[in-house]
Amino acid sequence: MAVADRTAVGALLGIDEPAEVARVANRLDTLLRDMPATRRLGVRAGLGAVSVAVRAGGAVRAGGTGPAGGAVRVGGAERVGGPWRPAPVGRDAVLRRLAAHPGLAGPLDLLKMPVLLAAGPSGPAPVPAGGRADAELDCVPSFDWPARWRTDAVVIGSGAGGAMAARTLARAGLDVVVLEEGRRHTVAELRTGNPMDRFRSMYRDAGSTVALGRPPVVLPVGRGVGGTTLVNSGTCFRTPDRVLARWESEHGVPTDRYAELLDEVERTLAVAPHPEHSIGNNGLIALRGARELGWAAAPLRRNATGCAGSGQCAVGCPRNAKNAVHLNALPQACADGACIVTEARVLRVLVEHGRAAGVLARRPDGSSFTLRAPLVVVAAGATETPPLLRRSGLGRHPGLGRGMAVHPATSVAGRFDEPVVAWRGVMQSVGVEELHDQGVLIEATAAPKGLSTFVLPGLGATLAGWRGAGEHLAFLGAMIADQPSGRVRGSGSPVLTYRLARPDAVKLRTAIVGMGRILFAAGARQVLTGLTARPTADTPGELVDIVAATPTSALHVAAFHPTGSARMGADARHAPVDPRGALRGVDGLYLADASLLPTCPEVNPQLTIMAAALAVAGNAVRRESG
């Protein structure tokens, strides 16, 4: 990594020890290598700009060394017989000026995210003893797969939807091949790998996916055998009855069987309420604050009955305690004859005479292979399914790629006198549904150390101070039920855009204030707002004023649940997919992922996606076998 980049890394984080700056810079370089070229160049350009500004602001024109090679101080920088090095005081003054510029505050926060990720621990995170072995899966790397193969059904994607579709088809007696772009991650790797390396290998583009908009939305997408179920929180909500009723009345999607389908999904995942005694301090604080306010709150229902509170759900459970689909639905499919081909990117679906005929896929070395099949189920996820259909010549429907909801999320933190150590315990532990009828779902959520999407305030010494206070911070997150205002563009790497609707901006503000009230009620001395211009509040009233004065474009928004980019519905003018899950205009092609959900499900969507996939795969078996 260039010296200029190291200057920027040290400045942004407020660190001066050369060895620590070098460690973070080298890790950042490793992280950037896994990002797309445009994002990699953007981060490097941002670091370079910060470096230039810091150097220029701290060391303007100067003649040479001081007498006998001594130090010369110019504008807050000193030179000791060598290159100019900005002194800490001058450096922080420059950073404060940069952060005060209204056009730079947001980009600087985005720039901080990969730098903070790289600054996390280099070694493996502590893991409680015990756990279970990996499940038996019939996985074949694409390098070992023949150039041509014929099967009964191909399922594209091995996540929540693809796993349930594959299991249903295999149990119906079909010969099934599942294609997965990622690779298999073993529990041994998860126990010994450090969180950042696991993050960059288990998320598409090293977790750098962003939906462009004002504000931009950070949208990390999991990739690997098991899909996003590998890296989600394990939270399992049933689809709310009001959502199902809306899908049926407004979109013509039959939902009368969803209760039994959700029951089956819960059995598959072994869903149960998490015991309160093991949720960790972060969850206990959320419970305490909610109860002080008289708000209903409880430990969440999760698919992690053997959870020991490792707090690492977002980078794969190192004990296999979380029942992701690579531990149940996929091995069940393999037991009935299904096979999973890993590291295989599907280039296009083959269509002959108006019917799906198989797929063309690519290996990592660029070579390709063909799978012939009369039945194809696409479960590539809401951000990848529309580009795949376009590459296949199946993207003519005007609704394809439109109407994406993302379940926007925001978060706050509370500073407490006592240590919290939020990353010890359940990652997402407690749900507060007081505001759910207003479209706001609050959850106590704490990521592994160094991996939070919550951006700590400030730059330089200020940021270093907050990093040092990390053990005293508790975190809450909230997701809002949003209007379908996102788009998935392109036919290669998708370009995502998202325009936050005005009513949804109101919900985000409601969420920030609500989370702050919980933390203050629990005893927080200060609430970190996540808002760059006014990053802290000392009272609930001050928080209300800060949120009211913050423009929508300055809200910090992330998202983890994109849905609806190829929605199903009875109206052929607006829905690319019919109510049975079949893509309109071609026979033998079905969708079984989050892209077909008609609207935002208003809760963590894993159970909803899996239930929808069960319904779609069952429809496919009945129709294609008939």
XYZ file of C-alpha atoms in Angstrom:
626
model
C 0.000 0.000 0.000
C 1.251 3.474 -0.830
C 2.737 5.714 1.860
C 0.001 8.256 1.172
C -2.595 5.657 2.063
C -0.837 4.881 5.334
C -0.849 8.568 6.144
C -4.605 8.642 5.604
C -5.202 5.459 7.609
C -3.257 6.810 10.573
C -5.004 10.162 10.339
C -8.531 8.781 10.081
C -8.074 6.401 13.002
C -5.967 8.720 15.124
C -3.121 6.246 15.483
C 0.596 7.075 15.312
C 2.396 3.806 16.021
C 4.018 2.827 12.694
C 3.512 -0.890 13.302
C -0.226 -0.474 13.958
C -0.672 1.829 10.969
C 1.118 -0.722 8.784
C -1.031 -3.584 10.152
C -4.277 -1.776 9.397
C -3.087 -0.553 5.997
C -2.010 -4.047 4.952
C -5.319 -5.539 6.062
C -7.179 -2.787 4.235
C -5.224 -3.601 1.088
C -6.292 -7.252 1.442
C -9.911 -6.203 1.884
C -9.828 -3.903 -1.133
C -8.521 -6.645 -3.399
C -11.850 -8.460 -3.010
C -13.918 -5.393 -3.920
C -14.943 -4.455 -7.465
C -12.452 -2.205 -9.248
C -14.691 0.864 -9.099
C -15.154 0.635 -5.331
C -11.508 -0.205 -4.781
C -10.444 2.838 -6.780
C -12.985 4.987 -4.944
C -11.596 4.020 -1.543
C -8.016 4.530 -2.689
C -8.898 7.908 -4.176
C -10.600 8.928 -0.944
C -7.593 7.872 1.113
C -5.307 9.716 -1.246
C -7.386 12.875 -0.961
C -7.343 12.705 2.839
C -3.601 12.177 2.779
C -3.029 15.168 0.500
C -5.255 17.372 2.650
C -3.563 16.313 5.877
C -0.078 16.829 4.439
C -0.948 20.153 2.859
C -2.688 21.408 5.965
C 0.050 20.348 8.309
C 3.200 20.891 6.282
C 3.100 23.755 3.787
C 6.181 24.927 1.933
C 9.365 24.637 3.964
C 13.026 24.878 3.134
C 15.012 21.943 4.428
C 16.054 20.418 7.660
C 16.823 22.446 10.709
C 20.283 23.123 11.977
C 22.417 19.993 12.145
C 19.496 17.919 10.929
C 17.262 19.073 13.768
C 13.504 19.524 13.635
C 11.698 22.340 11.883
C 8.040 22.931 12.824
C 5.807 24.468 10.181
C 2.044 24.781 10.621
C 1.753 21.903 13.041
C 4.064 19.459 11.223
C 7.604 18.573 11.954
C 10.433 17.302 9.850
C 13.379 15.560 11.429
C 15.913 15.062 8.667
C 13.364 13.234 6.531
C 9.923 13.519 4.894
C 7.278 15.755 6.362
C 5.083 14.030 8.936
C 1.925 15.833 10.083
C 1.874 16.282 13.833
C -1.268 15.001 15.609
C -2.639 18.413 16.546
C -2.372 19.819 13.041
C -3.700 16.600 11.573
C -6.869 16.642 13.647
C -7.492 20.296 12.818
C -7.404 19.414 9.122
C -9.766 16.478 9.678
C -12.208 18.697 11.559
C -12.256 21.126 8.642
C -12.880 18.287 6.204
C -15.702 16.831 8.317
C -17.325 20.266 8.646
C -17.701 20.562 4.877
C -21.338 19.630 4.074
C -20.372 17.744 0.929
C -17.676 15.646 2.582
C -19.251 14.398 5.809
C -21.159 11.525 4.169
C -18.288 10.338 1.919
C -15.907 10.427 4.873
C -18.257 8.195 6.867
C -18.382 5.733 3.964
C -14.588 5.859 3.751
C -14.279 5.104 7.454
C -16.243 1.842 7.168
C -13.602 -0.302 5.401
C -10.844 1.356 7.437
C -12.590 0.472 10.708
C -13.148 -3.058 9.435
C -9.439 -3.402 8.697
C -8.618 -2.039 12.148
C -10.381 -4.959 13.843
C -8.548 -7.827 15.554
C -6.101 -9.798 13.399
C -6.522 -13.077 15.227
C -9.514 -15.387 15.573
C -12.314 -14.280 17.878
C -12.816 -16.225 21.128
C -15.119 -19.203 20.678
C -16.858 -21.071 23.524
C -16.073 -24.756 23.698
C -18.293 -27.327 22.051
C -20.359 -27.144 18.921
C -21.186 -29.665 16.245
C -19.586 -31.065 13.128
C -20.466 -30.023 9.623
C -23.373 -31.772 7.963
C -22.786 -34.255 5.181
C -23.213 -32.510 1.822
C -22.612 -33.735 -1.706
C -20.553 -30.721 -2.835
C -18.500 -30.793 -6.024
C -16.222 -27.869 -6.960
C -16.994 -26.626 -10.462
C -13.416 -27.474 -11.512
C -14.365 -31.148 -11.114
C -17.707 -30.899 -12.904
C -17.940 -32.146 -16.514
C -18.384 -29.755 -19.434
C -21.834 -31.198 -20.219
C -24.414 -32.822 -17.976
C -28.092 -33.618 -18.079
C -30.430 -33.603 -15.087
C -34.114 -33.212 -14.233
C -33.910 -29.848 -12.458
C -31.387 -27.089 -11.842
C -31.638 -24.775 -8.827
C -29.575 -21.584 -9.060
C -28.545 -20.545 -5.550
C -28.257 -22.483 -2.290
C -29.639 -19.927 0.175
C -32.950 -19.859 2.029
C -35.111 -20.209 -1.081
C -32.834 -22.410 -3.167
C -32.307 -24.919 -0.360
C -36.028 -25.424 0.225
C -36.731 -25.653 -3.496
C -33.967 -28.223 -3.952
C -35.245 -30.309 -1.040
C -38.815 -30.255 -2.369
C -37.772 -31.264 -5.886
C -35.425 -34.007 -4.658
C -38.089 -35.432 -2.376
C -40.416 -35.559 -5.368
C -37.969 -37.927 -7.033
C -36.261 -35.487 -9.408
C -32.549 -35.538 -10.113
C -31.493 -32.097 -8.819
C -28.293 -30.088 -9.266
C -27.831 -26.936 -7.191
C -25.428 -24.309 -8.539
C -23.756 -22.017 -6.007
C -21.463 -19.130 -6.941
C -19.713 -19.190 -3.565
C -17.864 -21.987 -1.868
C -18.476 -24.191 1.129
C -17.282 -22.780 4.470
C -16.415 -25.358 7.108
C -16.805 -24.924 10.847
C -13.054 -25.419 11.240
C -12.431 -22.372 9.043
C -14.929 -20.329 11.029
C -13.309 -21.253 14.349
C -9.789 -20.308 13.265
C -10.304 -17.442 10.814
C -10.340 -13.834 11.984
C -13.623 -11.933 11.549
C -12.437 -9.618 8.749
C -11.151 -12.449 6.568
C -14.372 -14.362 7.121
C -16.352 -11.236 6.259
C -14.601 -10.633 2.952
C -14.914 -14.284 1.894
C -18.553 -14.758 2.939
C -20.000 -11.586 1.408
C -20.253 -10.641 -2.230
C -17.591 -8.070 -3.147
C -16.245 -8.138 0.421
C -19.498 -6.662 1.728
C -19.133 -3.463 -0.304
C -22.501 -3.526 -2.066
C -24.197 -0.127 -1.960
C -27.515 1.084 -3.347
C -26.934 4.543 -4.781
C -29.206 7.298 -3.529
C -29.576 10.172 -1.095
C -28.709 8.791 1.326
C -26.747 5.823 -0.083
C -27.673 2.477 1.459
C -24.989 -0.003 2.508
C -26.335 -3.433 1.522
C -23.997 -6.380 2.256
C -25.036 -9.644 0.546
C -23.902 -13.083 1.721
C -22.432 -15.672 -0.624
C -21.537 -19.314 -0.040
C -23.188 -22.715 0.385
C -26.179 -21.741 2.498
C -26.375 -18.218 1.081
C -27.238 -15.394 3.426
C -28.485 -17.878 6.056
C -24.780 -18.446 6.762
C -24.316 -14.853 7.887
C -27.703 -13.639 9.090
C -28.572 -13.096 12.730
C -30.657 -16.240 13.107
C -33.760 -14.174 13.889
C -36.936 -15.950 12.787
C -40.200 -14.015 12.464
C -43.292 -15.514 10.908
C -44.784 -13.394 8.159
C -47.276 -11.017 9.818
C -50.926 -11.810 9.055
C -51.469 -8.249 7.816
C -48.745 -8.718 5.212
C -50.180 -12.008 3.972
C -53.651 -10.471 3.791
C -52.270 -7.604 1.700
C -50.513 -9.981 -0.677
C -53.724 -11.862 -1.279
C -56.090 -8.890 -1.558
C -53.841 -6.485 -3.448
C -51.561 -8.794 -5.425
C -53.633 -11.911 -5.957
C -51.106 -14.224 -4.306
C -52.745 -17.197 -2.554
C -51.584 -17.282 1.070
C -54.045 -19.699 2.622
C -51.330 -22.378 3.018
C -48.681 -20.086 4.467
C -49.473 -20.985 8.076
C -48.654 -24.656 7.487
C -45.682 -23.754 5.269
C -44.261 -21.544 8.014
C -44.808 -24.361 10.500
C -42.735 -26.643 8.268
C -39.965 -24.061 7.972
C -39.854 -23.610 11.745
C -39.549 -27.378 12.199
C -36.725 -27.508 9.662
C -34.799 -24.733 11.401
C -35.716 -25.746 14.992
C -36.971 -22.236 15.782
C -37.475 -21.388 19.463
C -37.372 -18.331 21.752
C -33.843 -17.615 22.899
C -33.343 -18.065 26.669
C -33.007 -14.711 28.437
C -30.140 -15.873 30.652
C -27.696 -16.161 27.731
C -28.529 -13.170 25.552
C -25.674 -11.011 26.847
C -25.505 -7.509 28.319
C -26.550 -5.795 25.088
C -29.864 -7.624 25.076
C -30.389 -7.197 28.806
C -29.984 -3.429 28.431
C -32.618 -3.392 25.695
C -35.007 -5.348 27.914
C -34.351 -3.041 30.854
C -34.943 0.117 28.858
C -38.098 -1.177 27.188
C -39.558 -2.330 30.491
C -38.824 1.050 32.083
C -40.879 2.618 29.294
C -43.635 0.023 29.570
C -42.909 -1.225 26.056
C -43.353 -4.874 25.123
C -39.999 -6.565 24.579
C -38.745 -10.135 24.667
C -35.879 -12.337 23.503
C -36.246 -13.085 19.810
C -37.221 -16.409 18.299
C -34.144 -17.837 16.625
C -32.906 -20.927 14.783
C -29.986 -21.402 17.172
C -30.995 -23.751 19.970
C -27.356 -24.554 20.790
C -26.212 -20.917 20.841
C -23.438 -20.155 23.347
C -23.332 -16.407 22.693
C -20.289 -16.256 20.424
C -21.696 -13.063 18.901
C -20.330 -13.953 15.458
C -23.476 -14.753 13.472
C -22.588 -12.148 10.829
C -19.455 -14.054 9.813
C -20.712 -17.601 10.245
C -21.307 -19.442 13.499
C -17.995 -20.974 14.664
C -19.872 -23.680 16.587
C -22.501 -24.560 13.943
C -25.111 -23.658 16.548
C -27.128 -21.541 14.129
C -29.303 -23.773 11.977
C -28.521 -22.237 8.604
C -29.759 -24.235 5.621
C -26.352 -25.881 5.022
C -27.109 -27.834 8.213
C -30.679 -28.950 7.429
C -32.490 -28.336 4.135
C -29.417 -28.816 1.937
C -28.217 -32.061 3.563
C -31.806 -33.294 3.439
C -31.865 -32.531 -0.291
C -28.533 -34.311 -0.746
C -29.844 -37.326 1.157
C -32.496 -37.589 -1.560
C -29.931 -37.396 -4.336
C -29.314 -33.681 -4.916
C -25.802 -32.472 -5.705
C -24.313 -29.000 -5.089
C -21.796 -27.596 -7.567
C -19.788 -24.836 -5.896
C -17.950 -21.811 -7.337
C -20.207 -21.816 -10.371
C -21.583 -18.508 -11.649
C -24.570 -18.940 -13.948
C -24.108 -16.871 -17.074
C -27.570 -17.466 -18.501
C -30.604 -19.684 -18.493
C -30.944 -21.624 -21.731
C -34.337 -21.362 -23.443
C -35.501 -23.401 -26.422
C -38.896 -23.103 -28.107
C -40.277 -21.025 -25.260
C -39.160 -23.411 -22.532
C -36.288 -23.520 -20.075
C -33.675 -26.004 -21.255
C -30.887 -25.678 -18.694
C -28.089 -23.255 -17.849
C -24.644 -22.150 -18.963
C -22.287 -21.596 -16.016
C -18.732 -20.349 -15.578
C -15.930 -21.626 -13.393
C -13.507 -19.272 -11.585
C -10.855 -19.825 -14.288
C -13.248 -18.550 -16.979
C -14.090 -21.925 -18.509
C -17.753 -22.843 -18.829
C -20.001 -25.867 -18.583
C -23.582 -26.659 -19.578
C -26.333 -28.297 -17.562
C -29.345 -29.420 -19.578
C -32.640 -29.617 -17.665
C -36.327 -29.055 -18.486
C -36.921 -27.348 -15.124
C -34.942 -24.383 -13.791
C -35.515 -22.669 -10.447
C -33.812 -19.290 -10.018
C -32.957 -18.474 -6.394
C -30.003 -16.136 -6.880
C -31.363 -13.420 -4.576
C -33.097 -10.114 -5.123
C -29.985 -8.331 -6.379
C -28.737 -11.065 -8.740
C -31.900 -12.609 -10.185
C -32.896 -9.638 -12.417
C -29.443 -9.373 -14.090
C -29.408 -13.131 -14.689
C -32.807 -13.019 -16.375
C -31.658 -10.110 -18.556
C -28.505 -11.994 -19.583
C -30.790 -14.852 -20.559
C -32.935 -12.708 -22.852
C -35.793 -12.909 -20.346
C -35.744 -9.339 -19.070
C -38.392 -7.723 -21.225
C -41.065 -7.372 -18.557
C -41.185 -3.709 -17.446
C -41.501 -4.722 -13.801
C -38.267 -6.708 -13.715
C -35.713 -5.027 -11.471
C -38.211 -2.422 -10.285
C -40.069 -2.192 -7.005
C -37.243 -3.402 -4.780
C -37.788 -2.900 -1.066
C -34.707 -3.102 1.160
C -36.094 -2.962 4.734
C -33.887 0.061 5.560
C -32.073 -0.104 8.873
C -30.515 2.461 11.137
C -28.789 2.112 14.475
C -27.762 4.021 17.563
C -25.503 3.340 20.508
C -25.671 4.227 24.183
C -22.651 4.993 26.371
C -22.899 3.437 29.831
C -20.764 3.821 32.928
C -20.484 0.073 33.334
C -18.815 -2.169 30.735
C -21.271 -3.684 28.259
C -18.964 -5.624 25.917
C -21.797 -5.841 23.424
C -20.075 -8.390 21.176
C -20.262 -11.030 23.918
C -23.634 -12.701 23.722
C -26.256 -13.142 21.054
C -25.699 -10.880 18.065
C -29.398 -10.054 17.611
C -31.078 -10.871 20.870
C -34.179 -8.844 21.788
C -37.128 -7.507 19.823
C -39.124 -4.412 20.775
C -42.421 -4.223 18.894
C -43.902 -1.088 20.451
C -43.588 0.797 17.150
C -44.091 -2.134 14.785
C -47.601 -1.035 13.825
C -45.975 2.207 12.658
C -43.609 0.199 10.457
C -40.648 0.278 12.871
C -39.140 -2.922 14.278
C -36.434 -2.404 16.935
C -33.913 -5.126 17.747
C -30.912 -5.264 20.052
C -28.120 -5.945 17.581
C -24.363 -6.006 18.205
C -21.915 -7.178 15.557
C -18.605 -8.950 16.148
C -15.882 -6.589 17.343
C -14.822 -4.342 14.477
C -17.617 -5.398 12.089
C -20.516 -3.107 12.983
C -22.290 -1.073 10.308
C -22.688 1.565 13.018
C -20.106 4.234 12.235
C -18.495 5.669 15.352
C -18.354 9.459 15.384
C -15.482 11.690 14.416
C -12.100 11.349 12.809
C -8.603 11.141 14.197
C -8.304 11.534 17.954
C -12.085 11.760 18.381
C -12.632 8.459 16.601
C -9.769 6.874 18.544
C -11.449 7.944 21.779
C -14.735 6.326 20.829
C -12.974 3.152 19.711
C -11.319 3.042 23.096
C -14.717 3.376 24.779
C -16.199 0.527 22.750
C -16.682 -1.797 25.716
C -19.062 0.744 27.287
C -21.378 0.990 24.282
C -24.691 -0.820 23.801
C -26.260 -0.989 20.349
C -29.805 -1.025 19.026
C -30.912 -1.345 15.426
C -34.253 -0.718 13.761
C -35.694 -1.712 10.401
C -38.600 -0.013 8.720
C -41.271 -1.346 6.395
C -40.496 0.615 3.241
C -42.145 1.465 -0.017
C -40.777 -0.448 -3.026
C -38.617 2.379 -4.342
C -35.423 0.567 -5.331
C -34.179 -0.712 -8.672
C -31.780 -3.395 -9.842
C -30.215 -2.296 -13.119
C -27.844 -3.971 -15.528
C -27.192 -7.467 -16.806
C -23.727 -8.079 -15.382
C -22.735 -6.840 -11.958
C -25.939 -5.172 -10.785
C -26.205 -1.447 -10.214
C -28.579 -0.783 -7.317
C -30.426 2.475 -6.768
C -32.769 3.399 -3.970
C -34.805 6.515 -3.384
C -35.935 6.769 0.214
C -39.604 7.763 0.202
C -40.677 10.655 2.450
C -42.908 8.501 4.677
C -40.008 6.097 5.151
C -37.681 8.929 6.177
C -40.247 9.784 8.862
C -40.149 6.166 10.049
C -36.355 6.245 10.270
C -36.520 9.363 12.421
C -39.144 7.697 14.603
C -36.828 4.712 14.922
C -33.821 6.780 16.024
C -35.828 8.605 18.675
C -37.449 5.366 19.875
C -34.121 3.563 20.209
C -32.653 6.552 22.036
C -35.525 6.535 24.504
C -34.866 2.869 25.280
C -31.163 3.472 25.900
C -31.720 6.545 28.063
C -34.351 4.645 30.057
C -31.821 1.861 30.585
C -29.334 4.317 32.075
C -27.226 5.492 29.132
C -25.189 8.627 29.864
C -25.161 9.589 26.213
C -26.656 8.355 22.961
C -24.632 8.180 19.771
C -27.047 9.152 17.020
C -25.231 7.829 13.957
C -25.733 11.303 12.430
C -22.503 12.934 11.331
C -23.345 16.584 12.026
C -24.694 15.951 15.550
C -23.229 12.610 16.643
C -24.211 12.643 20.335
C -27.205 13.549 22.495
C -27.187 13.935 26.253
C -30.964 13.896 26.813
C -34.029 12.497 25.063
C -35.158 16.037 24.264
C -31.856 16.891 22.637
C -32.090 13.719 20.555
C -35.545 14.733 19.297
C -34.185 18.134 18.240
C -31.151 16.622 16.505
C -33.239 14.151 14.535
C -35.763 16.810 13.514
C -32.972 19.067 12.210
C -31.219 16.348 10.196
C -31.947 16.331 6.449
C -32.956 13.018 4.914
C -29.793 12.896 2.816
C -27.707 12.896 6.025
C -29.357 9.825 7.588
C -27.083 6.814 7.941
C -28.882 3.836 6.375
C -27.949 0.200 5.868
C -30.082 -2.685 4.633
C -29.889 -6.460 4.772
C -33.198 -7.651 3.280
C -33.659 -6.682 -0.388
C -36.920 -8.079 -1.756
C -39.419 -7.667 -4.573
C -37.192 -7.055 -7.611
C -39.139 -9.672 -9.643
C -42.354 -9.737 -7.695
C -45.163 -12.218 -8.143
C -48.762 -11.208 -8.612
C -51.941 -11.775 -10.569
C -51.626 -8.602 -12.665
C -49.428 -9.487 -15.635
C -48.859 -5.810 -16.399
C -46.981 -5.182 -13.160
C -45.689 -8.557 -11.954
C -43.013 -10.462 -13.934
C -43.882 -13.645 -12.004
C -47.318 -15.221 -11.720
C -48.873 -16.180 -8.343
C -47.476 -19.736 -8.619
C -43.889 -18.437 -8.901
C -43.513 -19.066 -12.641
C -41.784 -16.438 -14.767
C -44.221 -15.102 -17.311
C -43.426 -15.761 -20.969
C -41.440 -18.982 -20.606
C -42.337 -22.498 -19.459
C -40.380 -24.501 -16.914
C -38.780 -21.497 -15.184
C -39.631 -20.565 -11.593
C -38.347 -18.083 -9.029
C -37.880 -19.074 -5.392
C -36.040 -16.274 -3.625
C -36.646 -12.858 -2.042
C -37.069 -11.226 -5.436
C -40.615 -12.575 -5.833
C -42.047 -11.233 -2.547
C -44.742 -8.683 -3.511
C -43.833 -6.174 -0.770
C -41.485 -5.752 2.169
C -42.461 -8.488 4.670
C -41.914 -6.020 7.578
C -39.813 -8.552 9.535
C -36.555 -10.440 9.078
C -37.547 -12.374 5.936
C -35.855 -15.779 6.250
C -38.982 -17.748 7.176
C -41.063 -15.881 4.590
C -38.600 -16.638 1.784
C -38.396 -20.306 2.737
C -42.170 -20.652 2.945
C -42.572 -18.978 -0.450
C -39.955 -21.335 -1.917
C -41.837 -24.336 -0.540
C -45.003 -23.074 -2.213
C -43.284 -22.377 -5.534
C -41.401 -25.678 -5.648
C -44.585 -27.564 -4.812
C -46.375 -25.755 -7.636
C -43.529 -26.632 -10.007
C -43.658 -30.326 -9.115
C -47.412 -30.500 -9.600
C -47.425 -28.571 -12.872
C -44.334 -30.085 -14.513
C -45.169 -33.656 -13.542
C -48.717 -33.214 -14.788
